[in-house]
PDB file of C-alpha atoms in Angstrom:
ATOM      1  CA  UNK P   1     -15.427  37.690  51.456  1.00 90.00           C
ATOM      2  CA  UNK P   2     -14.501  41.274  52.438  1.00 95.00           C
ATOM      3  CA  UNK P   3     -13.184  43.914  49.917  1.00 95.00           C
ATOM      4  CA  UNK P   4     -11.596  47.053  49.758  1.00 96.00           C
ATOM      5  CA  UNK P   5     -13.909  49.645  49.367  1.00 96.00           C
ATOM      6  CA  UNK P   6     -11.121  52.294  48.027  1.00 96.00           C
ATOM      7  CA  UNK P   7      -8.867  49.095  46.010  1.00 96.00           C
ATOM      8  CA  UNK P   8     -11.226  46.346  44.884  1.00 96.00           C
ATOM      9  CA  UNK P   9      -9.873  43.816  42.749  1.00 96.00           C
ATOM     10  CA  UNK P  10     -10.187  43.702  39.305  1.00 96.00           C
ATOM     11  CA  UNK P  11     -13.076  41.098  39.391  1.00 96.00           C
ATOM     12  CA  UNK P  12     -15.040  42.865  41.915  1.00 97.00           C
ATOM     13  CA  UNK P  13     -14.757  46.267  40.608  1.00 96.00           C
ATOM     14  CA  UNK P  14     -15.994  45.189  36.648  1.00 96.00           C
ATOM     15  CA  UNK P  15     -18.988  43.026  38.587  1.00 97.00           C
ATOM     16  CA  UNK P  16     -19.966  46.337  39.662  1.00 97.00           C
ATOM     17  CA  UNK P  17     -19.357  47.731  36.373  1.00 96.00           C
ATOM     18  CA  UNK P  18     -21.813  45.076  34.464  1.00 96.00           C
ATOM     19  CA  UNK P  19     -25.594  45.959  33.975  1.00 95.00           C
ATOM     20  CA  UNK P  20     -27.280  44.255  37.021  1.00 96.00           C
ATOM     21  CA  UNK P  21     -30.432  45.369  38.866  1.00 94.00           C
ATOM     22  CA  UNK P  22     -29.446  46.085  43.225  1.00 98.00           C
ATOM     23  CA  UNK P  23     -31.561  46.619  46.215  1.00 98.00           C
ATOM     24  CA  UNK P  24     -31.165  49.134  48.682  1.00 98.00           C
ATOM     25  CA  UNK P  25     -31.384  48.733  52.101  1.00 98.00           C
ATOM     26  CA  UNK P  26     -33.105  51.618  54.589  1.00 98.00           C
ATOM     27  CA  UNK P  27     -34.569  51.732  57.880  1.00 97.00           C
ATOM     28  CA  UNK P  28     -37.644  53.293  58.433  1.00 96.00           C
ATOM     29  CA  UNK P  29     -38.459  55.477  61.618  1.00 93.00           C
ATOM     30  CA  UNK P  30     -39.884  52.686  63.152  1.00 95.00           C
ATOM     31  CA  UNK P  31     -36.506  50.300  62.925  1.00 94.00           C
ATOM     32  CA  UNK P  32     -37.953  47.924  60.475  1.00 97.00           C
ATOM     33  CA  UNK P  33     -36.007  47.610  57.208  1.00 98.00           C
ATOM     34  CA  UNK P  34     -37.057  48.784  53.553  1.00 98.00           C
ATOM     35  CA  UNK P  35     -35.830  47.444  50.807  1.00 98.00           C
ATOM     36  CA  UNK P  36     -36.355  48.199  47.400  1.00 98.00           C
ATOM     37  CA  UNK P  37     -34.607  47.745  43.954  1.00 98.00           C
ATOM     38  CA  UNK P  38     -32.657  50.394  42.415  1.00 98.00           C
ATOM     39  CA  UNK P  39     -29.695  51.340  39.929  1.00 97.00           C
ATOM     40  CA  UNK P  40     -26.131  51.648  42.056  1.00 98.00           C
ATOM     41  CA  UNK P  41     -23.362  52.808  40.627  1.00 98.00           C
ATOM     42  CA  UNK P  42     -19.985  52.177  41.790  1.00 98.00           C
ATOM     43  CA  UNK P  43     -17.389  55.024  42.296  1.00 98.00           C
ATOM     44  CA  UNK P  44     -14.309  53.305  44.222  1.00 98.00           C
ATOM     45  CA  UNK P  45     -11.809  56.382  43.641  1.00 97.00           C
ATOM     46  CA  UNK P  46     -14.313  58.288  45.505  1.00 98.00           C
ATOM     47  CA  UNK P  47     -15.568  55.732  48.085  1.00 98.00           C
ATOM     48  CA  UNK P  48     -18.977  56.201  46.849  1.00 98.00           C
ATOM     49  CA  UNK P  49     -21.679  54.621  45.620  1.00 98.00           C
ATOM     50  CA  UNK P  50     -24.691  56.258  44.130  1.00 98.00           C
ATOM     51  CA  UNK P  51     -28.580  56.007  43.888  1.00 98.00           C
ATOM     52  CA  UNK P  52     -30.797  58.622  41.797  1.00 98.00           C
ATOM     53  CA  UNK P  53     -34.473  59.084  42.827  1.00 98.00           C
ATOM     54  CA  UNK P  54     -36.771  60.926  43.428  1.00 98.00           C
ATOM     55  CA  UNK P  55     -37.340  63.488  46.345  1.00 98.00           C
ATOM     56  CA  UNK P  56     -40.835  61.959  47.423  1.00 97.00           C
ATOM     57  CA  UNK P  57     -39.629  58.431  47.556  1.00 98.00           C
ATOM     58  CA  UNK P  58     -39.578  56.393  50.893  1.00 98.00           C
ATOM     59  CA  UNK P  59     -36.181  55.667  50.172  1.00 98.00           C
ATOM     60  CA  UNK P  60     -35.135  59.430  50.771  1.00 98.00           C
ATOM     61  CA  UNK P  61     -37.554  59.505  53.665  1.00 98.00           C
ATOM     62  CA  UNK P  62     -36.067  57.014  55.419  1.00 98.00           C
ATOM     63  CA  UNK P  63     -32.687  58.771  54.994  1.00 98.00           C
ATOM     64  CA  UNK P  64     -33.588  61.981  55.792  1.00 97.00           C
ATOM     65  CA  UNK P  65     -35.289  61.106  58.831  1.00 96.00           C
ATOM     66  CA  UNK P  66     -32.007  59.000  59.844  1.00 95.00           C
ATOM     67  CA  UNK P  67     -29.614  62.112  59.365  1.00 89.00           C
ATOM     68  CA  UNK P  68     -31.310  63.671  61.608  1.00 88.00           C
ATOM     69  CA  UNK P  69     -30.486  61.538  64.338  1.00 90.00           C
ATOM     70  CA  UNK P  70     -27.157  59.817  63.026  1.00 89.00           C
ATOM     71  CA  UNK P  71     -23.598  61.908  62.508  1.00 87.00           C
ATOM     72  CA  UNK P  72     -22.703  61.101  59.304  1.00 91.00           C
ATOM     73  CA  UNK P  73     -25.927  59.649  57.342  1.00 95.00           C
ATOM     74  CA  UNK P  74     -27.946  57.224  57.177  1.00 97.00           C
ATOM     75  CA  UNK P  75     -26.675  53.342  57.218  1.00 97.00           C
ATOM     76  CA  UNK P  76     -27.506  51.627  54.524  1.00 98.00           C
ATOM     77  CA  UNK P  77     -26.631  48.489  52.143  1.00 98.00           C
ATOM     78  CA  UNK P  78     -26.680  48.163  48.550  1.00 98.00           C
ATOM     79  CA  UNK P  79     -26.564  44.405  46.871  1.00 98.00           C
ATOM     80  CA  UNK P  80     -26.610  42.565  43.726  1.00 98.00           C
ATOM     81  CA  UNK P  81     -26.561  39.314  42.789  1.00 97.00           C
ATOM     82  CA  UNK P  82     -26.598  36.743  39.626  1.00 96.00           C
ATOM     83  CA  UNK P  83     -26.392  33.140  40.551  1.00 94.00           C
ATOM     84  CA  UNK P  84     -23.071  32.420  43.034  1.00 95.00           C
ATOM     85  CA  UNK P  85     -22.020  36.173  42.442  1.00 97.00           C
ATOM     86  CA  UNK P  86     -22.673  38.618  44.629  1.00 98.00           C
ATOM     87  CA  UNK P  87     -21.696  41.989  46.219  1.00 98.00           C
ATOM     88  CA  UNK P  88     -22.469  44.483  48.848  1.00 98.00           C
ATOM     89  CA  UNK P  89     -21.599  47.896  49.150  1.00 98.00           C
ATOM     90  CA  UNK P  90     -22.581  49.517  53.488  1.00 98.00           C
ATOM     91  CA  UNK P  91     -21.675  52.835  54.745  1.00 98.00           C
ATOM     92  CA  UNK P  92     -23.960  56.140  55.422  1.00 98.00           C
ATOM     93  CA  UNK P  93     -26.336  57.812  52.921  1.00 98.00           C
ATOM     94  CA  UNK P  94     -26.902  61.399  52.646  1.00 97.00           C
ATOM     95  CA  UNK P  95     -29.019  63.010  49.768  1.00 98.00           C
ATOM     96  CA  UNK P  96     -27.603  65.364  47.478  1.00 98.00           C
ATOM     97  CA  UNK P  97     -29.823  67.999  45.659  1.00 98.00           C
ATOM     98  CA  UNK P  98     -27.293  70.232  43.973  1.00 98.00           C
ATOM     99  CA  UNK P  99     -27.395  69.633  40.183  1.00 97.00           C
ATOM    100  CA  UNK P 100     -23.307  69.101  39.819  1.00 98.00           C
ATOM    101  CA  UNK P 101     -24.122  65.930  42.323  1.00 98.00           C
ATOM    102  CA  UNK P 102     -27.246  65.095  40.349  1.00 98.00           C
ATOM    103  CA  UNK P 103     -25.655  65.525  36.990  1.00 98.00           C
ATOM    104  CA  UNK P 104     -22.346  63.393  38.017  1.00 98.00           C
ATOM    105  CA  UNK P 105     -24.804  60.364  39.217  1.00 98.00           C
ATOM    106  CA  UNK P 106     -26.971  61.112  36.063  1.00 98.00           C
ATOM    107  CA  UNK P 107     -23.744  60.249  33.959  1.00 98.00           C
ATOM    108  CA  UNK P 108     -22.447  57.444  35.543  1.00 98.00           C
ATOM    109  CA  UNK P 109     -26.195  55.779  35.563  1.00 98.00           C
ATOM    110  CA  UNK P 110     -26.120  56.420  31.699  1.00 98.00           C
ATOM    111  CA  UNK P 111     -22.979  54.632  31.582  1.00 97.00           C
ATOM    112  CA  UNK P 112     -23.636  51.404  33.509  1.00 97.00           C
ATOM    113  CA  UNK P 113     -27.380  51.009  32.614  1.00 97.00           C
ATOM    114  CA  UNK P 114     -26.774  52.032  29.106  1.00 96.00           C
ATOM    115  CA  UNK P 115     -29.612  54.810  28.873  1.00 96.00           C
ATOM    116  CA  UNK P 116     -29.296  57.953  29.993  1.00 96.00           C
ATOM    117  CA  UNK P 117     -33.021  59.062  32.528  1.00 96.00           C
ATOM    118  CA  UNK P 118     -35.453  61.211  31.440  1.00 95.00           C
ATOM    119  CA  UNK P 119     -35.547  64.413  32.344  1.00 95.00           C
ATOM    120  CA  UNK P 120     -36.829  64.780  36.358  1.00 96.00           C
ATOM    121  CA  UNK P 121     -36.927  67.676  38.208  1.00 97.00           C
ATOM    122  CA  UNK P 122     -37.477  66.312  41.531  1.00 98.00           C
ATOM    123  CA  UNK P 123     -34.630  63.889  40.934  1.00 98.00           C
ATOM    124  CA  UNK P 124     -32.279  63.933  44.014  1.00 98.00           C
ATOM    125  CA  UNK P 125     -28.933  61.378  44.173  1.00 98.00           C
ATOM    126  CA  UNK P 126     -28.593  59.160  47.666  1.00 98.00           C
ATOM    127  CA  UNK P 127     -24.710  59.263  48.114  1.00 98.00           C
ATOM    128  CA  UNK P 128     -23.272  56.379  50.119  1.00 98.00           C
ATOM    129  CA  UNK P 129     -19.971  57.015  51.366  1.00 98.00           C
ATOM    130  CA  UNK P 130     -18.550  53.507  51.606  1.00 98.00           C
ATOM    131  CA  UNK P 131     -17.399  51.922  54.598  1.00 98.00           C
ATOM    132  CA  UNK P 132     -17.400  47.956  53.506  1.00 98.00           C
ATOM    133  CA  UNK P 133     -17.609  45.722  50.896  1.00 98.00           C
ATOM    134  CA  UNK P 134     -18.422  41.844  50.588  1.00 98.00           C
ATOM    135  CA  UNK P 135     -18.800  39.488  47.938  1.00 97.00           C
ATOM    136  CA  UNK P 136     -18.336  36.922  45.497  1.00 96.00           C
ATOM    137  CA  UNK P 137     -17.357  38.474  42.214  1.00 89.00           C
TER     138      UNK P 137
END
């Protein structure tokens, strides 16, 4: 089932809001998908979504290497899932190292996970900017 990015409904949007583990989606240089689990958060007002990590990790290779080639960011797909619910979040990944961007996707972790990171200095955020939404919420 397909969802507003910008207006999900109600049920979709607090899905997104509960505590569940996601996977991220990447390709690497040589085409073949990465996937790897990871803490989204959900920012609908925005039409983002939101991954912090660090600045060694594949993940951010795989993106960087991709905005290289491809106007706009990287594509890439975050998902969840708990028995017949699910959701998925596409659109393009960039990585932000600024600390405003950092801090923001610090905050927002602290408030869907329920713990706020340790301190990481080579924490960078993955920023999706949203282009579609599926699921079962």
């Amino acid at each position: 089932m397909s969802h507003d990015v910008l207006n999900p409904t109600p049920e979709y949007l607090a899905y997104w809001r509960e505590r569940h583990l996601c996977t991220l989606t990447t390709t690497r240089p040589d085409g073949s998908p990465h996937v790897v689990p990871v803490g989204v958060t959900y920012d609908p007002e925005a039409g983002l979504a939101r991954v912090i990590t660090n600045k060694q990790s594949r993940k951010v290779r795989n993106v960087l290497a991709a905005q290289a080639t491809e106007p706009g960011g990287a594509r890439v797909a975050v998902c969840q899932m708990e028995g017949r619910r699910w959701a998925t979040l596409e659109g393009r990944a960039v990585i932000r190292t600024d600390e405003a961007s950092v801090a923001e996707a610090v905050a927002r972790y602290a408030q869907r996970y329920g713990r706020t990171p340790s301190p990481n200095p080579d924490r960078v955020v993955l920023e999706i900017t949203l282009e579609r939404a599926m699921g079962r919420a």
